[in-house]
XYZ file of C-alpha atoms in Angstrom:
666
model
C -35.423 45.834 26.903
C -32.885 44.890 24.254
C -33.064 41.257 23.122
C -29.615 41.216 21.533
C -26.743 40.620 23.939
C -23.025 40.179 23.602
C -22.019 36.696 24.672
C -19.676 36.331 27.591
C -16.075 35.336 26.933
C -16.675 31.875 28.428
C -19.658 31.086 26.200
C -18.113 32.499 23.030
C -14.967 30.479 23.551
C -16.967 27.285 24.091
C -18.897 27.916 20.886
C -15.708 28.629 18.953
C -14.063 25.542 20.422
C -16.978 23.425 19.231
C -16.093 24.258 15.630
C -12.557 22.872 15.994
C -12.712 20.321 18.840
C -15.428 17.693 18.689
C -13.595 14.596 20.005
C -10.149 13.513 21.312
C -8.845 12.999 17.779
C -9.421 16.715 17.111
C -7.181 17.568 20.059
C -4.562 15.100 18.839
C -4.631 16.597 15.338
C -4.086 20.168 16.521
C -1.285 19.289 18.952
C 0.483 16.971 16.511
C 0.365 19.567 13.732
C 1.869 22.133 16.085
C 4.656 19.669 16.897
C 5.353 19.145 13.195
C 5.428 22.909 12.578
C 7.878 23.246 15.489
C 10.448 21.234 13.532
C 10.289 18.079 15.661
C 11.945 14.869 14.423
C 10.510 12.639 17.172
C 6.899 12.875 18.320
C 5.174 10.649 20.881
C 1.456 10.622 21.540
C -0.060 8.717 24.439
C -3.770 8.292 25.199
C -5.896 6.612 27.831
C -9.599 5.840 27.650
C -9.633 6.801 23.994
C -8.041 10.180 24.820
C -11.054 11.365 26.741
C -9.409 11.386 30.178
C -5.740 11.602 29.179
C -3.861 12.669 26.044
C -0.202 13.643 25.930
C 1.921 14.820 22.985
C 5.694 15.119 23.380
C 8.073 16.494 20.757
C 11.714 17.565 20.453
C 10.937 20.735 18.499
C 12.064 24.296 19.087
C 9.870 24.855 22.167
C 8.056 27.989 23.371
C 9.554 30.871 25.339
C 8.180 31.690 28.786
C 6.852 35.092 27.740
C 5.050 33.651 24.692
C 3.403 30.753 26.494
C 0.355 32.584 27.949
C -0.163 34.363 24.628
C -0.183 31.050 22.739
C -3.479 30.130 24.433
C -5.261 33.298 23.338
C -7.642 33.056 20.407
C -6.170 34.063 17.046
C -2.620 34.070 18.444
C -0.129 32.474 16.051
C 3.504 32.697 14.975
C 2.882 31.390 11.453
C 1.353 34.370 9.661
C 1.728 38.101 10.201
C 0.094 39.736 7.151
C -2.727 39.040 4.727
C -0.204 38.224 2.016
C 0.946 35.244 4.087
C -2.458 33.613 3.520
C -1.543 33.156 -0.144
C 1.550 31.058 0.599
C 0.775 28.922 3.636
C 3.114 25.961 3.995
C 2.583 25.183 7.692
C -0.118 22.806 8.929
C -1.497 25.255 11.471
C -1.960 28.995 11.056
C -5.388 30.056 12.364
C -4.318 30.525 16.004
C -7.376 28.685 17.319
C -5.997 25.283 18.265
C -4.629 25.900 21.771
C -7.421 28.321 22.681
C -10.039 25.760 21.666
C -8.304 22.907 23.496
C -7.905 24.738 26.795
C -11.520 26.006 26.667
C -12.909 22.467 27.079
C -10.208 20.634 29.077
C -7.457 20.826 31.669
C -4.117 21.500 29.974
C -0.588 21.252 31.317
C 2.504 22.296 29.321
C 6.211 21.644 29.815
C 8.391 23.435 27.269
C 11.998 24.498 26.770
C 13.948 26.051 23.919
C 17.450 24.682 23.208
C 19.101 27.989 24.187
C 17.191 28.410 27.466
C 18.654 27.303 30.791
C 15.305 26.400 32.291
C 12.016 25.313 30.904
C 8.503 26.447 31.813
C 5.600 24.638 33.460
C 2.219 26.112 32.602
C -1.328 25.011 33.527
C -4.633 26.323 32.221
C -8.186 25.042 32.746
C -11.321 26.178 30.954
C -9.400 29.094 29.471
C -8.180 30.328 32.871
C -4.499 30.264 33.865
C -3.820 28.218 37.018
C -0.021 27.943 37.254
C 3.174 29.189 35.599
C 6.654 28.396 36.936
C 10.176 27.515 35.923
C 10.894 23.826 35.571
C 13.554 21.425 34.461
C 12.650 19.579 31.266
C 14.244 18.435 28.010
C 14.251 20.527 24.853
C 10.904 20.572 23.111
C 7.307 20.660 24.311
C 4.967 18.309 26.140
C 1.224 18.967 26.174
C -0.947 16.970 28.590
C -4.715 17.247 28.129
C -7.010 15.757 30.785
C -10.765 15.426 31.252
C -11.867 16.581 27.835
C -15.323 18.286 27.871
C -15.408 18.263 31.669
C -17.235 21.614 31.517
C -19.444 20.707 28.520
C -21.373 17.608 29.668
C -23.721 17.819 26.677
C -20.789 17.094 24.361
C -19.887 13.953 26.333
C -23.174 12.355 25.277
C -21.951 12.246 21.703
C -18.685 10.500 22.541
C -18.387 6.924 21.319
C -16.717 3.950 22.975
C -13.140 4.385 24.145
C -11.867 1.903 21.565
C -13.599 3.798 18.755
C -12.322 7.175 19.909
C -8.847 5.702 20.219
C -9.049 4.448 16.639
C -9.864 7.957 15.445
C -6.722 9.195 17.173
C -4.696 6.373 15.605
C -5.985 7.345 12.166
C -4.762 10.922 12.665
C -1.329 9.590 13.634
C -1.133 7.383 10.540
C -2.032 10.263 8.196
C 0.673 12.462 9.708
C 3.152 9.594 9.525
C 2.507 9.251 5.809
C 2.644 12.989 5.194
C 5.946 13.396 7.070
C 8.091 10.260 6.693
C 11.090 12.234 7.995
C 9.526 12.281 11.492
C 9.473 9.281 13.815
C 6.031 8.898 15.399
C 5.238 6.721 18.405
C 1.670 5.942 19.443
C 0.887 4.556 22.918
C -2.627 3.485 23.871
C -3.494 2.497 27.440
C 0.187 1.933 28.323
C 0.801 -0.244 25.260
C 2.977 0.839 22.330
C 0.908 0.262 19.201
C 2.865 2.022 16.517
C 6.351 3.340 15.751
C 7.525 4.747 12.433
C 11.243 4.818 11.525
C 11.417 8.476 10.515
C 14.047 7.707 7.854
C 12.513 10.067 5.254
C 11.568 7.116 3.034
C 7.945 7.104 1.930
C 7.927 3.333 1.462
C 9.090 2.827 5.070
C 6.258 4.995 6.342
C 3.712 3.095 4.246
C 5.096 -0.237 5.451
C 4.879 0.806 9.111
C 1.306 2.106 8.720
C -0.344 -0.492 6.449
C 1.942 -3.521 6.689
C 3.903 -5.691 4.285
C 1.045 -6.989 2.137
C -0.228 -3.534 1.248
C 3.260 -2.117 0.698
C 4.238 -4.981 -1.618
C 1.185 -4.309 -3.813
C 2.284 -0.771 -4.700
C 4.046 0.662 -7.717
C 5.896 4.018 -7.723
C 4.549 7.279 -9.136
C 6.762 10.173 -10.252
C 5.332 12.664 -12.739
C 5.354 16.351 -13.616
C 2.420 18.107 -15.269
C 2.234 21.869 -15.882
C 4.074 22.909 -12.754
C 2.620 20.163 -10.528
C 4.855 17.374 -9.239
C 3.130 14.157 -8.199
C 5.027 11.405 -6.417
C 4.325 8.465 -4.148
C 2.776 5.067 -4.764
C -0.371 3.587 -6.223
C -1.755 0.057 -6.054
C -1.609 -2.593 -8.761
C -5.049 -3.122 -10.342
C -5.250 -6.733 -9.127
C -4.722 -5.548 -5.534
C -7.487 -2.947 -5.480
C -9.533 -2.476 -2.308
C -13.183 -2.850 -1.434
C -13.561 0.789 -0.286
C -11.929 4.220 -0.637
C -10.429 4.341 2.846
C -6.946 3.580 1.508
C -6.857 6.605 -0.801
C -4.402 9.134 0.644
C -3.746 12.528 -0.943
C -1.298 15.062 0.455
C -1.030 18.606 -0.916
C 2.213 20.267 0.164
C 2.449 17.617 2.939
C -1.059 18.328 4.219
C -3.551 15.437 4.224
C -6.673 16.442 2.337
C -9.926 15.014 1.050
C -10.483 15.975 -2.563
C -13.262 14.846 -4.888
C -11.229 15.997 -7.900
C -8.222 13.881 -6.957
C -10.312 10.840 -6.082
C -12.260 10.981 -9.350
C -9.047 11.361 -11.347
C -7.545 8.338 -9.611
C -10.559 6.144 -10.336
C -10.791 7.382 -13.915
C -7.204 6.265 -14.467
C -8.095 2.745 -13.300
C -11.288 2.523 -15.340
C -11.609 -0.797 -17.201
C -8.633 -2.183 -15.281
C -10.251 -3.144 -11.978
C -13.399 -5.057 -11.136
C -16.702 -3.308 -10.576
C -17.121 -2.572 -6.878
C -13.371 -2.307 -6.258
C -11.457 0.922 -5.646
C -7.822 1.872 -6.167
C -5.588 2.733 -3.219
C -2.740 5.218 -3.198
C -0.371 7.402 -1.203
C 0.167 10.448 -3.426
C 2.058 13.654 -2.710
C 1.120 16.721 -4.749
C 3.587 19.593 -4.728
C 1.867 22.678 -6.116
C 2.439 26.431 -5.839
C 0.946 27.594 -2.513
C -0.946 30.414 -4.219
C -2.971 27.912 -6.304
C -4.630 26.253 -3.308
C -6.797 27.729 -0.548
C -6.484 25.790 2.710
C -8.574 28.276 4.689
C -11.997 26.943 3.743
C -12.669 24.624 6.684
C -11.984 24.905 10.436
C -10.123 21.579 10.502
C -8.239 22.415 7.257
C -8.918 18.940 5.841
C -10.757 20.316 2.818
C -9.063 22.653 0.348
C -10.043 24.551 -2.784
C -7.910 24.507 -5.923
C -7.783 27.489 -8.246
C -7.981 25.056 -11.184
C -9.809 21.819 -10.394
C -9.508 20.601 -13.989
C -5.735 20.952 -13.916
C -5.529 18.887 -10.716
C -7.698 16.191 -12.294
C -5.413 16.050 -15.330
C -2.262 15.899 -13.225
C -3.432 12.998 -11.080
C -4.967 11.147 -14.037
C -1.851 11.296 -16.217
C 0.470 10.528 -13.314
C -1.409 7.318 -12.503
C -1.706 6.315 -16.165
C 2.025 6.832 -16.618
C 2.811 4.702 -13.576
C 0.518 1.851 -14.653
C 1.993 1.766 -18.160
C 5.579 1.737 -16.881
C 5.350 -0.459 -13.797
C 2.278 -2.688 -13.912
C 3.839 -5.616 -15.720
C 1.647 -8.640 -16.451
C 1.875 -11.283 -13.774
C 2.235 -14.937 -14.651
C -0.955 -16.575 -13.471
C -0.944 -20.229 -12.542
C -4.354 -21.860 -12.270
C -4.550 -24.284 -9.398
C -6.405 -27.540 -9.785
C -9.058 -27.330 -7.103
C -11.728 -29.876 -6.403
C -15.073 -28.383 -5.508
C -16.957 -31.639 -5.008
C -16.453 -34.701 -2.836
C -15.409 -38.111 -4.163
C -18.966 -39.336 -3.690
C -20.350 -36.505 -5.818
C -17.711 -36.866 -8.508
C -18.104 -40.646 -8.876
C -21.877 -40.610 -8.893
C -22.192 -38.524 -12.036
C -24.023 -39.886 -15.032
C -21.799 -38.293 -17.634
C -19.638 -39.872 -20.281
C -16.231 -38.309 -19.578
C -14.740 -39.379 -22.874
C -17.064 -37.309 -25.049
C -15.918 -33.731 -25.772
C -18.394 -32.432 -28.371
C -21.356 -33.990 -30.133
C -24.862 -33.018 -31.114
C -26.406 -36.439 -31.793
C -28.462 -38.196 -29.163
C -26.137 -39.413 -26.436
C -26.308 -42.971 -25.223
C -28.360 -42.808 -22.080
C -26.456 -44.880 -19.599
C -27.741 -45.550 -16.148
C -25.499 -46.662 -13.308
C -26.212 -49.652 -11.161
C -28.626 -48.576 -8.423
C -26.722 -47.594 -5.290
C -29.044 -49.657 -3.187
C -27.672 -52.733 -4.915
C -24.080 -51.914 -5.760
C -21.553 -50.103 -3.608
C -18.689 -48.388 -5.430
C -15.692 -47.619 -3.290
C -13.252 -46.210 -5.813
C -10.263 -44.418 -4.372
C -9.948 -40.621 -4.738
C -8.670 -39.420 -8.089
C -5.467 -38.043 -6.605
C -4.607 -41.449 -5.128
C -5.303 -43.645 -8.150
C -2.148 -45.666 -8.924
C -0.420 -45.373 -12.284
C -2.136 -48.508 -13.522
C -5.327 -50.004 -12.188
C -4.861 -53.369 -10.545
C -7.745 -54.949 -12.443
C -6.842 -55.538 -16.094
C -9.045 -56.450 -18.989
C -10.008 -60.151 -19.186
C -8.670 -60.848 -15.700
C -10.534 -62.105 -12.704
C -12.300 -59.541 -10.558
C -11.129 -61.381 -7.447
C -7.892 -63.046 -6.450
C -9.572 -66.332 -7.362
C -12.747 -67.332 -9.146
C -15.272 -67.470 -6.388
C -18.910 -67.425 -5.485
C -20.664 -67.656 -2.168
C -21.339 -71.314 -2.521
C -17.671 -72.103 -3.102
C -18.228 -73.045 -6.737
C -15.988 -71.863 -9.527
C -17.516 -69.170 -11.739
C -16.677 -67.409 -14.967
C -14.327 -64.476 -14.380
C -15.878 -61.035 -13.996
C -14.142 -58.675 -16.432
C -14.036 -54.984 -17.149
C -11.905 -52.660 -19.219
C -8.390 -51.720 -18.180
C -7.769 -48.208 -16.825
C -4.595 -46.177 -16.716
C -4.567 -43.040 -14.578
C -1.927 -41.274 -16.637
C -3.963 -41.435 -19.853
C -6.681 -38.888 -20.666
C -10.288 -39.911 -20.439
C -10.625 -39.612 -24.196
C -8.352 -42.633 -24.635
C -9.876 -44.778 -21.912
C -12.096 -47.668 -22.800
C -15.608 -47.448 -21.385
C -17.812 -50.198 -20.102
C -21.244 -50.166 -21.743
C -24.679 -51.111 -20.464
C -24.658 -54.282 -22.591
C -21.317 -55.377 -21.134
C -22.527 -54.799 -17.563
C -25.756 -56.770 -18.196
C -23.757 -59.603 -19.756
C -21.402 -59.745 -16.789
C -24.233 -59.615 -14.274
C -26.060 -62.458 -16.048
C -22.981 -64.658 -15.622
C -22.896 -64.214 -11.847
C -24.746 -67.101 -10.116
C -27.429 -66.150 -7.680
C -26.811 -67.018 -4.019
C -28.345 -70.135 -2.553
C -31.301 -69.759 -0.264
C -29.281 -70.936 2.734
C -26.423 -68.560 1.929
C -26.965 -65.078 3.294
C -23.995 -63.732 1.363
C -23.959 -61.808 -1.868
C -21.659 -59.646 -3.907
C -20.772 -55.983 -4.016
C -18.345 -54.177 -6.262
C -15.382 -52.303 -4.813
C -12.528 -50.426 -6.422
C -9.880 -53.117 -6.117
C -12.137 -55.691 -7.724
C -12.476 -57.856 -4.617
C -15.905 -59.294 -3.856
C -17.219 -59.169 -0.344
C -20.328 -60.502 1.314
C -23.294 -58.365 2.235
C -27.093 -58.617 2.290
C -28.581 -60.548 -0.672
C -29.201 -58.271 -3.643
C -29.600 -58.786 -7.360
C -27.550 -56.152 -9.194
C -29.425 -55.716 -12.442
C -29.042 -52.719 -14.714
C -32.553 -51.545 -15.506
C -33.643 -51.073 -19.070
C -34.111 -47.588 -20.468
C -37.179 -45.994 -18.922
C -39.213 -42.945 -19.745
C -37.573 -40.922 -17.011
C -36.951 -37.238 -17.422
C -33.738 -36.816 -19.458
C -30.602 -35.895 -17.559
C -28.104 -33.294 -18.747
C -24.860 -34.714 -20.100
C -21.780 -32.516 -20.381
C -20.232 -32.674 -23.842
C -17.702 -29.851 -23.654
C -16.722 -26.412 -22.443
C -16.345 -23.049 -24.194
C -13.637 -20.567 -23.234
C -13.158 -22.383 -19.918
C -16.254 -20.512 -18.751
C -19.425 -21.907 -20.352
C -20.373 -25.566 -20.057
C -22.011 -27.181 -23.096
C -24.440 -29.969 -22.233
C -27.238 -31.937 -23.898
C -30.492 -32.707 -22.148
C -32.878 -34.654 -24.342
C -33.592 -32.475 -27.371
C -32.170 -29.325 -25.743
C -28.683 -27.904 -25.746
C -27.699 -26.142 -22.518
C -25.098 -23.450 -21.980
C -24.213 -23.024 -18.308
C -22.044 -20.328 -16.746
C -19.993 -22.512 -14.414
C -19.065 -19.706 -12.010
C -22.617 -18.393 -11.715
C -23.978 -21.917 -11.242
C -21.444 -22.912 -8.615
C -21.810 -19.581 -6.830
C -25.578 -19.996 -6.479
C -25.154 -23.652 -5.515
C -22.819 -22.682 -2.658
C -25.069 -19.773 -1.666
C -28.023 -22.139 -1.229
C -25.862 -24.579 0.725
C -24.783 -21.864 3.116
C -28.329 -20.630 3.679
C -29.749 -24.115 4.192
C -26.858 -25.757 5.999
C -25.069 -23.678 8.627
C -22.472 -26.461 8.930
C -20.937 -24.966 5.800
C -19.926 -22.052 8.043
C -18.050 -24.215 10.535
C -14.574 -22.777 11.126
C -11.542 -24.339 9.502
C -8.478 -23.447 11.574
C -5.409 -22.143 9.763
C -1.889 -23.398 10.429
C -0.705 -19.817 10.868
C -2.829 -16.707 11.499
C -3.310 -14.360 8.545
C -2.780 -10.724 9.530
C -5.338 -8.473 7.813
C -5.050 -4.666 7.836
C -8.466 -2.981 7.852
C -9.824 0.526 7.997
C -10.249 1.696 11.587
C -14.051 1.594 11.540
C -13.891 -1.973 10.133
C -11.457 -2.960 12.886
C -13.731 -1.453 15.495
C -16.773 -3.311 14.144
C -14.973 -6.672 14.204
C -13.505 -6.077 17.663
C -16.991 -5.548 19.068
C -18.523 -8.548 17.279
C -15.967 -11.338 17.648
C -18.667 -13.805 18.701
C -20.883 -12.903 15.733
C -17.925 -13.461 13.444
C -17.358 -16.872 15.041
C -20.966 -17.860 14.260
C -20.184 -17.120 10.624
C -17.115 -19.363 10.706
C -14.424 -16.720 11.254
C -12.020 -17.116 14.161
C -10.704 -13.568 14.529
C -8.551 -12.033 17.226
C -8.098 -8.239 17.296
C -4.429 -7.298 17.148
C -2.818 -3.880 17.183
C -5.346 -1.572 15.505
C -6.228 -1.662 12.675
C -4.891 -5.223 12.236
C -6.754 -8.428 13.069
C -5.375 -11.958 13.206
C -7.535 -14.393 11.239
C -7.064 -17.830 12.790
C -9.924 -19.662 11.093
C -12.241 -19.258 8.122
C -15.480 -20.977 7.048
C -14.982 -24.432 5.556
C -16.674 -23.287 2.387
C -13.836 -20.806 1.687
C -11.251 -23.561 1.421
C -7.792 -22.123 0.811
C -8.994 -18.737 -0.455
C -7.199 -15.670 0.920
C -9.459 -14.421 3.741
C -8.547 -10.723 3.440
C -11.489 -9.641 1.293
C -13.949 -11.893 3.096
C -12.961 -10.421 6.473
C -13.291 -6.881 5.125
C -16.706 -7.798 3.698
C -17.707 -9.192 7.086
C -16.650 -5.960 8.791
C -18.683 -3.829 6.391
C -21.756 -5.984 7.010
C -21.290 -5.545 10.745
C -21.081 -1.791 10.234
C -24.220 -1.811 8.081
C -26.166 -3.791 10.714
C -24.490 -2.320 13.795
C -27.857 -1.608 15.450
C -28.918 -5.258 15.159
C -26.136 -7.504 13.783
C -28.199 -10.663 13.265
C -26.621 -13.499 11.307
C -29.675 -14.010 9.110
C -29.380 -10.450 7.818
C -26.034 -11.085 6.152
C -27.145 -12.133 2.672
C -24.490 -9.863 1.180
C -21.838 -11.730 3.122
C -23.227 -15.077 1.950
C -22.993 -13.758 -1.611
C -19.384 -12.788 -1.033
C -18.439 -16.135 0.509
C -20.149 -18.032 -2.297
C -18.442 -15.924 -4.955
C -14.989 -16.460 -3.460
C -15.467 -20.211 -2.953
C -16.960 -20.927 -6.371
C -15.201 -22.150 -9.502
C -13.899 -19.126 -11.376
C -14.199 -18.399 -15.074
C -11.066 -19.661 -16.863
C -10.346 -22.172 -14.101
C -9.360 -25.558 -15.475
C -12.181 -27.979 -14.712
C -12.493 -31.661 -15.512
C -15.508 -33.058 -17.352
C -16.378 -35.139 -14.292
C -16.391 -32.040 -12.101
C -18.561 -30.122 -14.538
C -20.962 -33.061 -14.777
C -21.243 -33.129 -10.997
C -21.966 -29.412 -10.996
C -24.664 -29.487 -13.655
C -26.419 -32.453 -12.013
C -26.474 -30.591 -8.690
C -27.999 -27.433 -10.102
C -30.108 -28.370 -13.152
C -33.151 -29.753 -11.378
C -33.000 -27.241 -8.527
C -35.590 -24.573 -9.288
C -33.903 -22.174 -6.858
C -30.792 -22.116 -9.006
C -31.756 -20.172 -12.090
C -29.849 -16.971 -11.323
C -26.622 -16.317 -9.430
C -26.847 -14.212 -6.231
C -25.948 -11.146 -8.325
C -28.811 -11.734 -10.765
C -26.933 -13.207 -13.744
C -28.595 -16.170 -15.499
C -27.142 -19.625 -14.884
C -28.525 -21.467 -17.937
C -29.341 -20.651 -21.535
C -31.362 -23.287 -23.412
C -31.440 -23.884 -27.167
C -33.730 -26.548 -28.605
C -32.778 -29.070 -31.262
C -35.470 -27.642 -33.486
C -34.007 -24.128 -33.260
C -30.562 -25.445 -34.151
C -31.916 -27.385 -37.115
C -33.690 -24.252 -38.305
C -30.444 -22.309 -38.177
C -28.799 -24.906 -40.414
C -31.851 -24.935 -42.737
C -32.531 -28.594 -42.059
C -36.117 -27.588 -41.427
C -38.098 -24.500 -42.322
């Protein structure tokens, strides 16, 4: 008996359909491309349950005649090519004649169509490749395809379908690509009876980009218009400072067909080399007009991959087009550094540094503050210090000379302070002066429970009896003292006989990273006055939509909006006033990476990202007090020797090594 058999028509059609149709978005792509090829100017697509149970595409194109309608559903039936020579100059999106045959083989299809010159339209139904109904019908000009119960006769394929929201996002992504490729067409997308998307169809590329990706993305673009050896490249590319965290915003269209091309993507990234940060990727919407005979679009069933006759030429064209655009349009932006405080008042005012010293290499005077157990400083925040301190030199510390026993005492004095003068010009109170002042304060009587404490205004108030004495210099481990800063990036400090160089960004980043890991209160949400709308890739949107509670545990209050946009209503306290766009995208990618088990403790990469964004940046303007607070918080912490990315925090140079360099010793 022969073992080789010819497959039945039903089985062969199901196999062929599997090459073209694998999910609802595949159906949407084929029907939408047919609508575009039909010359439509308005196209509406509506889906329910992700397109699995219901998908409808309506257009105002030229329609299909009654006699051609049954033929259109036969395999390899098409009106777009008639000879082999036509394959060398394909300008339509569809041409293989497999779309409708594949769709009807795995679903229940209903068609209403009418040509402008016909008096009546036609109603046609086909299920599983078998015709069920054909009759005259009243309908507007154009064509409406309704596809129901996708894969009803292929239950094995249903097992590979994802959630309805995910499948719907795939359909939405197809609509956005076609909107960008054909800005002259107005597209409307309806999901589960809700209008999610409408493009103006005014033939303006910028309008299409704005409607797809939103205002923030559109405003970050610069125009591209370039000719190179018969290739015309137009569209928009992103400014280097606005680059993205992935390649999902790279859009290439060859003769108005969306494609994925390694050559084009590499050329784009080569053009941005040394202009964007490592780990960032450029975004673009580029249209390549090339001779049809130099590109083969018949290399993949879905026609999303193409082959160029000269890959090197395409690389050159894209590379030079982007370079030309960046040189002409990417003007330097004026950058204004904001004065941000990264430490609390308590941390800033407890530092041991001498803020008046900018650079020195001799032994610093080791000053020790009054122990906090004995003296309570309540200085006001720096931003609220009045123009001139109320306590002047050689004036009484209180409104009257006073001690707890009611006796008159010598006035307590300290140096005057003016907030509008730099620290370099301020007078400083020394250890000897403090000891002298303390020695003049009478001790409280045994029957008087009161005592003194220092406060910012100079008033003296009663509290538990203490003796505020500044201890003499002890043999304690030396503390680092900031003496300057190099290039607004590296902090110069002295610690005993060692000179320290500290990368302030790396140090602060690791400091925040440890705080986040050890204190989850740092991830408490800080609500925003107005929600920030963030446009994501569709898979990122889907991941966040399914893990809103996980995001809340990380300090993000996020509400899914119209896909692929989310409304960010709150961010972790540690982020401060940083723009949450990149942090939210980073969160989404972590959720995707851990989608099988999205546990909070697995998100070290996200902690790195949050710490990096919240930390002091290189070239930020930082005060000496702030730098002193930073170095005191990180120097004695053995966990802070490298930043989360592996860069060193400190470099140490001994006094002996410095003296050897200057030949003071040999």
